[in-house]
Amino acid sequence: MKIIVTKDQKELAVEAWQVMRSVLLQKEDAVLGLATGSTPIGLYDEMVADHLKNGTSYRRVRAVNLDEYVGLSPQNDQSYRYFMKKHLFDRIDIDPESTFIEDGLATDAEAECRRYDAVLSRLPRDIQLLGIGANGHIAFNEPGTPFDLTTHVVDLTQNTIQMNARFFEKESDVPRRAFTMGPKSIMDAKKILLLAVGQNKAQAVAAAVQGPVTPDLPASILQRHPDCILIADEAAASLLKKDL
Ligand code: F6R
């Protein structure tokens, strides 16, 4: 795994944009695997700023997202579809028809998971962007998730519910279940860009990069990916051992 440590979150966004940019430069019709959460917002701002300034076009780009809460409609301002529109899709020239995310309102969860797997097979990702949970989760794959899962429905852990409560009015409003790409789906991307910001991610980052590869720390599977880049700010990288 290639590791880049940045001074702060701003510098991290600029570095992440360099990686994303190189993918876009190689392929006008790249397939981008995207993530929600607070970590990628700076990168999305960089993409928008570049689009406005330099005219980089997303007209032929396709985007597939990691996960979506069960039960939330795209219009719900806490849905991940809404997040993506607000932070990226509505600010660039991507065709809305080329943006894919699980349907939070799907009535047949199993059928929705298989539908999404088919979308992922049809659109092999050139890059998959990831954040990491303080417990080492990637997407909504919580500790203990088997590595061979593709898209599935998860019951969120109390830890994740508490972490995500900051985006809702009250903790009881946080959905208890979510659709998520599985570890196997994530690993199928040609390149992976893992971003981590802040001291509260330091332990998970160190375990993911330098600990044993185990489903107990879902992000540790990334050690097996042939082209994975970690960009972490100094705080998130603070527990990485330098002499390994
Ligand atoms: C988001 C996602 C999550 C987040 C992770 C970190 O689509 O799947 O795994 O990447 O929870 O969240 P932030 O960036 O808010 O710290």
PDB file of C-alpha atoms and ligand atoms in Angstrom:
ATOM      1  CA  MET A   1       0.000   0.000   0.000  1.00  0.00           C
ATOM      2  CA  LYS A   2       1.290   3.422  -0.905  1.00  0.00           C
ATOM      3  CA  ILE A   3       1.004   5.896   1.984  1.00  0.00           C
ATOM      4  CA  ILE A   4       0.903   9.684   1.740  1.00  0.00           C
ATOM      5  CA  VAL A   5       0.778  11.759   4.922  1.00  0.00           C
ATOM      6  CA  THR A   6      -0.428  15.340   4.685  1.00  0.00           C
ATOM      7  CA  LYS A   7      -0.192  18.277   7.053  1.00  0.00           C
ATOM      8  CA  ASP A   8      -3.914  18.774   7.305  1.00  0.00           C
ATOM      9  CA  GLN A   9      -7.283  18.127   5.747  1.00  0.00           C
ATOM     10  CA  LYS A  10      -6.893  20.807   3.079  1.00  0.00           C
ATOM     11  CA  GLU A  11      -3.630  19.324   1.833  1.00  0.00           C
ATOM     12  CA  LEU A  12      -5.247  15.869   1.935  1.00  0.00           C
ATOM     13  CA  ALA A  13      -8.019  17.038  -0.381  1.00  0.00           C
ATOM     14  CA  VAL A  14      -5.472  18.432  -2.845  1.00  0.00           C
ATOM     15  CA  GLU A  15      -3.457  15.168  -2.825  1.00  0.00           C
ATOM     16  CA  ALA A  16      -6.626  13.113  -3.248  1.00  0.00           C
ATOM     17  CA  TRP A  17      -7.617  15.280  -6.189  1.00  0.00           C
ATOM     18  CA  GLN A  18      -4.264  14.551  -7.854  1.00  0.00           C
ATOM     19  CA  VAL A  19      -5.041  10.826  -7.697  1.00  0.00           C
ATOM     20  CA  MET A  20      -8.592  11.296  -8.963  1.00  0.00           C
ATOM     21  CA  ARG A  21      -7.385  13.651 -11.670  1.00  0.00           C
ATOM     22  CA  SER A  22      -4.894  11.131 -13.034  1.00  0.00           C
ATOM     23  CA  VAL A  23      -7.734   8.595 -13.398  1.00  0.00           C
ATOM     24  CA  LEU A  24      -9.931  11.137 -15.188  1.00  0.00           C
ATOM     25  CA  LEU A  25      -7.084  12.194 -17.483  1.00  0.00           C
ATOM     26  CA  GLN A  26      -6.501   8.591 -18.552  1.00  0.00           C
ATOM     27  CA  LYS A  27     -10.156   7.905 -19.291  1.00  0.00           C
ATOM     28  CA  GLU A  28     -12.924  10.335 -20.192  1.00  0.00           C
ATOM     29  CA  ASP A  29     -15.520   7.695 -19.385  1.00  0.00           C
ATOM     30  CA  ALA A  30     -13.970   6.533 -16.124  1.00  0.00           C
ATOM     31  CA  VAL A  31     -16.111   4.750 -13.561  1.00  0.00           C
ATOM     32  CA  LEU A  32     -15.665   6.348 -10.154  1.00  0.00           C
ATOM     33  CA  GLY A  33     -16.612   4.533  -6.966  1.00  0.00           C
ATOM     34  CA  LEU A  34     -17.585   7.241  -4.527  1.00  0.00           C
ATOM     35  CA  ALA A  35     -18.193   7.566  -0.791  1.00  0.00           C
ATOM     36  CA  THR A  36     -20.146   9.813   1.539  1.00  0.00           C
ATOM     37  CA  GLY A  37     -19.206  11.048   5.022  1.00  0.00           C
ATOM     38  CA  SER A  38     -17.209  14.071   6.089  1.00  0.00           C
ATOM     39  CA  THR A  39     -13.823  12.850   4.815  1.00  0.00           C
ATOM     40  CA  PRO A  40     -14.349  13.130   1.023  1.00  0.00           C
ATOM     41  CA  ILE A  41     -16.077  16.540   1.072  1.00  0.00           C
ATOM     42  CA  GLY A  42     -12.782  18.414   0.553  1.00  0.00           C
ATOM     43  CA  LEU A  43     -11.980  16.225  -2.460  1.00  0.00           C
ATOM     44  CA  TYR A  44     -15.431  16.857  -3.935  1.00  0.00           C
ATOM     45  CA  ASP A  45     -14.862  20.605  -3.451  1.00  0.00           C
ATOM     46  CA  GLU A  46     -11.567  20.274  -5.344  1.00  0.00           C
ATOM     47  CA  MET A  47     -13.323  18.416  -8.176  1.00  0.00           C
ATOM     48  CA  VAL A  48     -15.986  21.123  -8.392  1.00  0.00           C
ATOM     49  CA  ALA A  49     -13.417  23.949  -8.282  1.00  0.00           C
ATOM     50  CA  ASP A  50     -11.440  22.300 -11.093  1.00  0.00           C
ATOM     51  CA  HIS A  51     -14.602  21.707 -13.122  1.00  0.00           C
ATOM     52  CA  LEU A  52     -15.519  25.385 -12.861  1.00  0.00           C
ATOM     53  CA  LYS A  53     -12.001  26.677 -13.462  1.00  0.00           C
ATOM     54  CA  ASN A  54     -10.591  24.208 -15.986  1.00  0.00           C
ATOM     55  CA  GLY A  55     -13.729  22.750 -17.485  1.00  0.00           C
ATOM     56  CA  THR A  56     -12.932  19.119 -16.676  1.00  0.00           C
ATOM     57  CA  SER A  57     -16.035  17.354 -17.929  1.00  0.00           C
ATOM     58  CA  TYR A  58     -17.892  14.494 -16.266  1.00  0.00           C
ATOM     59  CA  ARG A  59     -20.364  14.061 -19.111  1.00  0.00           C
ATOM     60  CA  ARG A  60     -19.074  10.582 -19.921  1.00  0.00           C
ATOM     61  CA  VAL A  61     -18.106   9.609 -16.374  1.00  0.00           C
ATOM     62  CA  ARG A  62     -20.160   7.066 -14.422  1.00  0.00           C
ATOM     63  CA  ALA A  63     -20.358   7.094 -10.639  1.00  0.00           C
ATOM     64  CA  VAL A  64     -21.274   4.236  -8.315  1.00  0.00           C
ATOM     65  CA  ASN A  65     -21.654   4.793  -4.610  1.00  0.00           C
ATOM     66  CA  LEU A  66     -20.804   2.515  -1.732  1.00  0.00           C
ATOM     67  CA  ASP A  67     -23.892   2.534   0.396  1.00  0.00           C
ATOM     68  CA  GLU A  68     -27.326   3.879   1.267  1.00  0.00           C
ATOM     69  CA  TYR A  69     -29.535   3.816   4.343  1.00  0.00           C
ATOM     70  CA  VAL A  70     -32.502   1.454   4.227  1.00  0.00           C
ATOM     71  CA  GLY A  71     -35.771   3.369   4.376  1.00  0.00           C
ATOM     72  CA  LEU A  72     -34.585   6.807   3.223  1.00  0.00           C
ATOM     73  CA  SER A  73     -35.813   8.285  -0.050  1.00  0.00           C
ATOM     74  CA  PRO A  74     -33.476  10.206  -2.373  1.00  0.00           C
ATOM     75  CA  GLN A  75     -35.278  13.395  -1.293  1.00  0.00           C
ATOM     76  CA  ASN A  76     -34.537  12.806   2.388  1.00  0.00           C
ATOM     77  CA  ASP A  77     -31.698  15.176   3.252  1.00  0.00           C
ATOM     78  CA  GLN A  78     -29.965  12.429   5.253  1.00  0.00           C
ATOM     79  CA  SER A  79     -29.935   9.947   2.378  1.00  0.00           C
ATOM     80  CA  TYR A  80     -26.614   9.316   0.701  1.00  0.00           C
ATOM     81  CA  ARG A  81     -28.182  10.037  -2.704  1.00  0.00           C
ATOM     82  CA  TYR A  82     -29.061  13.512  -1.412  1.00  0.00           C
ATOM     83  CA  PHE A  83     -25.539  13.944  -0.015  1.00  0.00           C
ATOM     84  CA  MET A  84     -23.960  13.090  -3.345  1.00  0.00           C
ATOM     85  CA  LYS A  85     -26.198  15.470  -5.256  1.00  0.00           C
ATOM     86  CA  LYS A  86     -25.487  18.278  -2.811  1.00  0.00           C
ATOM     87  CA  HIS A  87     -21.722  17.848  -2.559  1.00  0.00           C
ATOM     88  CA  LEU A  88     -20.889  16.733  -6.086  1.00  0.00           C
ATOM     89  CA  PHE A  89     -23.407  15.652  -8.715  1.00  0.00           C
ATOM     90  CA  ASP A  90     -25.421  18.893  -8.852  1.00  0.00           C
ATOM     91  CA  ARG A  91     -22.193  20.923  -9.057  1.00  0.00           C
ATOM     92  CA  ILE A  92     -20.580  19.171 -12.034  1.00  0.00           C
ATOM     93  CA  ASP A  93     -21.892  18.157 -15.462  1.00  0.00           C
ATOM     94  CA  ILE A  94     -22.365  14.441 -14.743  1.00  0.00           C
ATOM     95  CA  ASP A  95     -25.519  12.915 -16.233  1.00  0.00           C
ATOM     96  CA  PRO A  96     -27.825  11.977 -13.309  1.00  0.00           C
ATOM     97  CA  GLU A  97     -28.613   8.774 -15.227  1.00  0.00           C
ATOM     98  CA  SER A  98     -24.951   7.840 -14.888  1.00  0.00           C
ATOM     99  CA  THR A  99     -24.978   8.002 -11.085  1.00  0.00           C
ATOM    100  CA  PHE A 100     -25.751   4.790  -9.226  1.00  0.00           C
ATOM    101  CA  ILE A 101     -26.523   4.079  -5.594  1.00  0.00           C
ATOM    102  CA  GLU A 102     -28.604   1.448  -3.859  1.00  0.00           C
ATOM    103  CA  ASP A 103     -32.323   2.259  -3.626  1.00  0.00           C
ATOM    104  CA  GLY A 104     -33.075   2.911   0.052  1.00  0.00           C
ATOM    105  CA  LEU A 105     -36.768   2.389  -0.597  1.00  0.00           C
ATOM    106  CA  ALA A 106     -36.435  -0.986  -2.326  1.00  0.00           C
ATOM    107  CA  THR A 107     -39.063  -3.332  -0.906  1.00  0.00           C
ATOM    108  CA  ASP A 108     -37.214  -6.522  -1.795  1.00  0.00           C
ATOM    109  CA  ALA A 109     -33.809  -6.048  -0.172  1.00  0.00           C
ATOM    110  CA  GLU A 110     -32.305  -9.224  -1.593  1.00  0.00           C
ATOM    111  CA  ALA A 111     -33.391  -8.328  -5.137  1.00  0.00           C
ATOM    112  CA  GLU A 112     -31.968  -4.839  -4.684  1.00  0.00           C
ATOM    113  CA  CYS A 113     -28.600  -6.269  -3.617  1.00  0.00           C
ATOM    114  CA  ARG A 114     -28.458  -8.516  -6.695  1.00  0.00           C
ATOM    115  CA  ARG A 115     -29.529  -5.593  -8.935  1.00  0.00           C
ATOM    116  CA  TYR A 116     -26.676  -3.527  -7.522  1.00  0.00           C
ATOM    117  CA  ASP A 117     -24.178  -6.353  -7.974  1.00  0.00           C
ATOM    118  CA  ALA A 118     -25.211  -6.409 -11.645  1.00  0.00           C
ATOM    119  CA  VAL A 119     -24.598  -2.648 -11.887  1.00  0.00           C
ATOM    120  CA  LEU A 120     -21.130  -3.164 -10.412  1.00  0.00           C
ATOM    121  CA  SER A 121     -20.311  -5.966 -12.857  1.00  0.00           C
ATOM    122  CA  ARG A 122     -21.469  -3.850 -15.770  1.00  0.00           C
ATOM    123  CA  LEU A 123     -19.414  -0.877 -14.593  1.00  0.00           C
ATOM    124  CA  PRO A 124     -15.971  -2.015 -13.424  1.00  0.00           C
ATOM    125  CA  ARG A 125     -14.589   0.811 -11.276  1.00  0.00           C
ATOM    126  CA  ASP A 126     -11.373   2.510 -12.276  1.00  0.00           C
ATOM    127  CA  ILE A 127     -11.068   3.866  -8.746  1.00  0.00           C
ATOM    128  CA  GLN A 128     -12.895   3.342  -5.480  1.00  0.00           C
ATOM    129  CA  LEU A 129     -12.799   6.106  -2.914  1.00  0.00           C
ATOM    130  CA  LEU A 130     -13.131   5.066   0.734  1.00  0.00           C
ATOM    131  CA  GLY A 131     -13.286   6.591   4.180  1.00  0.00           C
ATOM    132  CA  ILE A 132     -12.652   4.502   7.282  1.00  0.00           C
ATOM    133  CA  GLY A 133     -14.689   4.166  10.466  1.00  0.00           C
ATOM    134  CA  ALA A 134     -13.093   4.522  13.896  1.00  0.00           C
ATOM    135  CA  ASN A 135     -13.800   0.776  14.278  1.00  0.00           C
ATOM    136  CA  GLY A 136     -12.082   0.006  10.969  1.00  0.00           C
ATOM    137  CA  HIS A 137     -15.224  -0.323   8.878  1.00  0.00           C
ATOM    138  CA  ILE A 138     -15.196   0.424   5.167  1.00  0.00           C
ATOM    139  CA  ALA A 139     -18.496   1.329   3.558  1.00  0.00           C
ATOM    140  CA  PHE A 140     -20.932  -0.194   6.079  1.00  0.00           C
ATOM    141  CA  ASN A 141     -18.917  -3.384   6.460  1.00  0.00           C
ATOM    142  CA  GLU A 142     -18.647  -3.610  10.209  1.00  0.00           C
ATOM    143  CA  PRO A 143     -16.115  -5.753  12.111  1.00  0.00           C
ATOM    144  CA  GLY A 144     -16.846  -9.429  11.529  1.00  0.00           C
ATOM    145  CA  THR A 145     -18.134  -9.023   7.958  1.00  0.00           C
ATOM    146  CA  PRO A 146     -16.906 -11.945   5.814  1.00  0.00           C
ATOM    147  CA  PHE A 147     -14.479 -10.758   3.159  1.00  0.00           C
ATOM    148  CA  ASP A 148     -16.309 -12.569   0.349  1.00  0.00           C
ATOM    149  CA  LEU A 149     -19.582 -10.611   0.598  1.00  0.00           C
ATOM    150  CA  THR A 150     -20.833  -8.490  -2.276  1.00  0.00           C
ATOM    151  CA  THR A 151     -23.751  -6.032  -1.890  1.00  0.00           C
ATOM    152  CA  HIS A 152     -25.747  -6.845   1.243  1.00  0.00           C
ATOM    153  CA  VAL A 153     -27.891  -5.334   3.972  1.00  0.00           C
ATOM    154  CA  VAL A 154     -26.331  -4.687   7.365  1.00  0.00           C
ATOM    155  CA  ASP A 155     -27.579  -3.898  10.833  1.00  0.00           C
ATOM    156  CA  LEU A 156     -25.502  -0.909  11.880  1.00  0.00           C
ATOM    157  CA  THR A 157     -23.485  -1.230  15.081  1.00  0.00           C
ATOM    158  CA  GLN A 158     -24.169   1.062  18.033  1.00  0.00           C
ATOM    159  CA  ASN A 159     -20.759   2.674  17.410  1.00  0.00           C
ATOM    160  CA  THR A 160     -21.659   3.591  13.822  1.00  0.00           C
ATOM    161  CA  ILE A 161     -25.132   4.796  14.815  1.00  0.00           C
ATOM    162  CA  GLN A 162     -23.559   7.090  17.429  1.00  0.00           C
ATOM    163  CA  MET A 163     -20.925   8.361  14.964  1.00  0.00           C
ATOM    164  CA  ASN A 164     -23.588   9.140  12.358  1.00  0.00           C
ATOM    165  CA  ALA A 165     -25.993  10.709  14.855  1.00  0.00           C
ATOM    166  CA  ARG A 166     -24.210  14.045  14.382  1.00  0.00           C
ATOM    167  CA  PHE A 167     -25.883  14.363  10.999  1.00  0.00           C
ATOM    168  CA  PHE A 168     -29.390  13.764  12.380  1.00  0.00           C
ATOM    169  CA  GLU A 169     -31.566  15.744  14.777  1.00  0.00           C
ATOM    170  CA  LYS A 170     -31.482  12.939  17.311  1.00  0.00           C
ATOM    171  CA  GLU A 171     -29.863   9.535  17.587  1.00  0.00           C
ATOM    172  CA  SER A 172     -33.188   7.724  17.309  1.00  0.00           C
ATOM    173  CA  ASP A 173     -33.589   9.197  13.802  1.00  0.00           C
ATOM    174  CA  VAL A 174     -30.503   7.346  12.492  1.00  0.00           C
ATOM    175  CA  PRO A 175     -31.640   4.388  10.347  1.00  0.00           C
ATOM    176  CA  ARG A 176     -30.671   1.026  11.830  1.00  0.00           C
ATOM    177  CA  ARG A 177     -29.973  -0.749   8.534  1.00  0.00           C
ATOM    178  CA  ALA A 178     -28.143   0.039   5.328  1.00  0.00           C
ATOM    179  CA  PHE A 179     -27.336  -1.375   1.928  1.00  0.00           C
ATOM    180  CA  THR A 180     -23.625  -1.600   1.321  1.00  0.00           C
ATOM    181  CA  MET A 181     -21.116  -2.888  -1.171  1.00  0.00           C
ATOM    182  CA  GLY A 182     -19.340  -5.801   0.470  1.00  0.00           C
ATOM    183  CA  PRO A 183     -15.579  -6.187   0.961  1.00  0.00           C
ATOM    184  CA  LYS A 184     -15.402  -8.287  -2.215  1.00  0.00           C
ATOM    185  CA  SER A 185     -17.192  -5.603  -4.264  1.00  0.00           C
ATOM    186  CA  ILE A 186     -14.778  -2.978  -2.935  1.00  0.00           C
ATOM    187  CA  MET A 187     -11.725  -5.095  -3.748  1.00  0.00           C
ATOM    188  CA  ASP A 188     -12.925  -5.524  -7.350  1.00  0.00           C
ATOM    189  CA  ALA A 189     -12.072  -1.872  -8.112  1.00  0.00           C
ATOM    190  CA  LYS A 190      -8.895  -1.412 -10.149  1.00  0.00           C
ATOM    191  CA  LYS A 191      -7.516   1.208  -7.778  1.00  0.00           C
ATOM    192  CA  ILE A 192      -8.475   2.129  -4.226  1.00  0.00           C
ATOM    193  CA  LEU A 193      -8.049   5.513  -2.588  1.00  0.00           C
ATOM    194  CA  LEU A 194      -8.495   5.385   1.178  1.00  0.00           C
ATOM    195  CA  LEU A 195      -8.729   8.727   2.977  1.00  0.00           C
ATOM    196  CA  ALA A 196      -8.436   9.263   6.726  1.00  0.00           C
ATOM    197  CA  VAL A 197      -8.623  12.451   8.749  1.00  0.00           C
ATOM    198  CA  GLY A 198      -8.283  13.071  12.483  1.00  0.00           C
ATOM    199  CA  GLN A 199      -6.952  11.504  15.643  1.00  0.00           C
ATOM    200  CA  ASN A 200     -10.067   9.366  16.146  1.00  0.00           C
ATOM    201  CA  LYS A 201      -9.095   7.376  13.036  1.00  0.00           C
ATOM    202  CA  ALA A 202      -5.447   6.819  14.059  1.00  0.00           C
ATOM    203  CA  GLN A 203      -5.951   3.434  15.696  1.00  0.00           C
ATOM    204  CA  ALA A 204      -8.066   2.074  12.842  1.00  0.00           C
ATOM    205  CA  VAL A 205      -5.559   3.333  10.256  1.00  0.00           C
ATOM    206  CA  ALA A 206      -2.590   1.705  12.026  1.00  0.00           C
ATOM    207  CA  ALA A 207      -4.468  -1.578  12.416  1.00  0.00           C
ATOM    208  CA  ALA A 208      -5.692  -1.503   8.815  1.00  0.00           C
ATOM    209  CA  VAL A 209      -2.256  -0.883   7.340  1.00  0.00           C
ATOM    210  CA  GLN A 210       0.106  -2.634   9.720  1.00  0.00           C
ATOM    211  CA  GLY A 211      -2.032  -5.117  11.660  1.00  0.00           C
ATOM    212  CA  PRO A 212      -3.149  -8.616  10.698  1.00  0.00           C
ATOM    213  CA  VAL A 213      -5.529  -8.990   7.756  1.00  0.00           C
ATOM    214  CA  THR A 214      -8.753 -10.016   9.458  1.00  0.00           C
ATOM    215  CA  PRO A 215     -12.511  -9.531   9.040  1.00  0.00           C
ATOM    216  CA  ASP A 216     -12.429  -8.114  12.599  1.00  0.00           C
ATOM    217  CA  LEU A 217     -10.835  -5.015  11.039  1.00  0.00           C
ATOM    218  CA  PRO A 218     -12.570  -4.783   7.639  1.00  0.00           C
ATOM    219  CA  ALA A 219     -10.174  -2.162   6.215  1.00  0.00           C
ATOM    220  CA  SER A 220      -7.250  -4.564   6.697  1.00  0.00           C
ATOM    221  CA  ILE A 221      -8.388  -6.398   3.535  1.00  0.00           C
ATOM    222  CA  LEU A 222      -6.996  -3.433   1.593  1.00  0.00           C
ATOM    223  CA  GLN A 223      -3.470  -4.730   2.315  1.00  0.00           C
ATOM    224  CA  ARG A 224      -4.279  -7.391  -0.283  1.00  0.00           C
ATOM    225  CA  HIS A 225      -5.197  -4.915  -3.010  1.00  0.00           C
ATOM    226  CA  PRO A 226      -2.462  -4.489  -5.647  1.00  0.00           C
ATOM    227  CA  ASP A 227      -3.089  -0.749  -6.117  1.00  0.00           C
ATOM    228  CA  CYS A 228      -4.240   0.913  -2.913  1.00  0.00           C
ATOM    229  CA  ILE A 229      -3.228   4.410  -1.834  1.00  0.00           C
ATOM    230  CA  LEU A 230      -3.805   5.690   1.688  1.00  0.00           C
ATOM    231  CA  ILE A 231      -3.807   9.449   2.182  1.00  0.00           C
ATOM    232  CA  ALA A 232      -3.972  10.390   5.849  1.00  0.00           C
ATOM    233  CA  ASP A 233      -3.471  13.653   7.662  1.00  0.00           C
ATOM    234  CA  GLU A 234      -0.814  13.758  10.395  1.00  0.00           C
ATOM    235  CA  ALA A 235      -3.338  13.053  13.139  1.00  0.00           C
ATOM    236  CA  ALA A 236      -4.807   9.995  11.423  1.00  0.00           C
ATOM    237  CA  ALA A 237      -1.299   8.743  10.575  1.00  0.00           C
ATOM    238  CA  SER A 238       0.073   9.368  14.065  1.00  0.00           C
ATOM    239  CA  LEU A 239       0.015   5.710  15.202  1.00  0.00           C
ATOM    240  CA  LEU A 240       1.640   4.283  12.062  1.00  0.00           C
ATOM    241  CA  LYS A 241       4.985   2.701  12.866  1.00  0.00           C
ATOM    242  CA  LYS A 242       7.678   4.245  10.736  1.00  0.00           C
ATOM    243  CA  ASP A 243      10.329   1.529  10.894  1.00  0.00           C
ATOM    244  CA  LEU A 244       8.362  -1.336   9.334  1.00  0.00           C
TER     245      LEU A 244
HETATM  246  C1  F6R B   1     -19.506   6.400   3.560  1.00  0.00           C
HETATM  247  C2  F6R B   1     -19.097   5.172   4.210  1.00  0.00           C
HETATM  248  C3  F6R B   1     -18.432   5.124   5.556  1.00  0.00           C
HETATM  249  C4  F6R B   1     -17.510   6.302   5.830  1.00  0.00           C
HETATM  250  C5  F6R B   1     -16.851   6.170   7.205  1.00  0.00           C
HETATM  251  C6  F6R B   1     -16.066   7.413   7.567  1.00  0.00           C
HETATM  252  O1  F6R B   1     -20.117   6.156   2.300  1.00  0.00           O
HETATM  253  O2  F6R B   1     -19.319   4.144   3.663  1.00  0.00           O
HETATM  254  O3  F6R B   1     -17.719   3.929   5.670  1.00  0.00           O
HETATM  255  O4  F6R B   1     -16.530   6.371   4.839  1.00  0.00           O
HETATM  256  O5  F6R B   1     -17.833   5.951   8.189  1.00  0.00           O
HETATM  257  O6  F6R B   1     -16.949   8.476   7.723  1.00  0.00           O
HETATM  258  P1  F6R B   1     -16.435   9.973   7.879  1.00  0.00           P
HETATM  259  O7  F6R B   1     -15.780  10.344   6.601  1.00  0.00           O
HETATM  260  O8  F6R B   1     -17.693  10.784   8.110  1.00  0.00           O
HETATM  261  O9  F6R B   1     -15.495   9.982   9.037  1.00  0.00           O
END
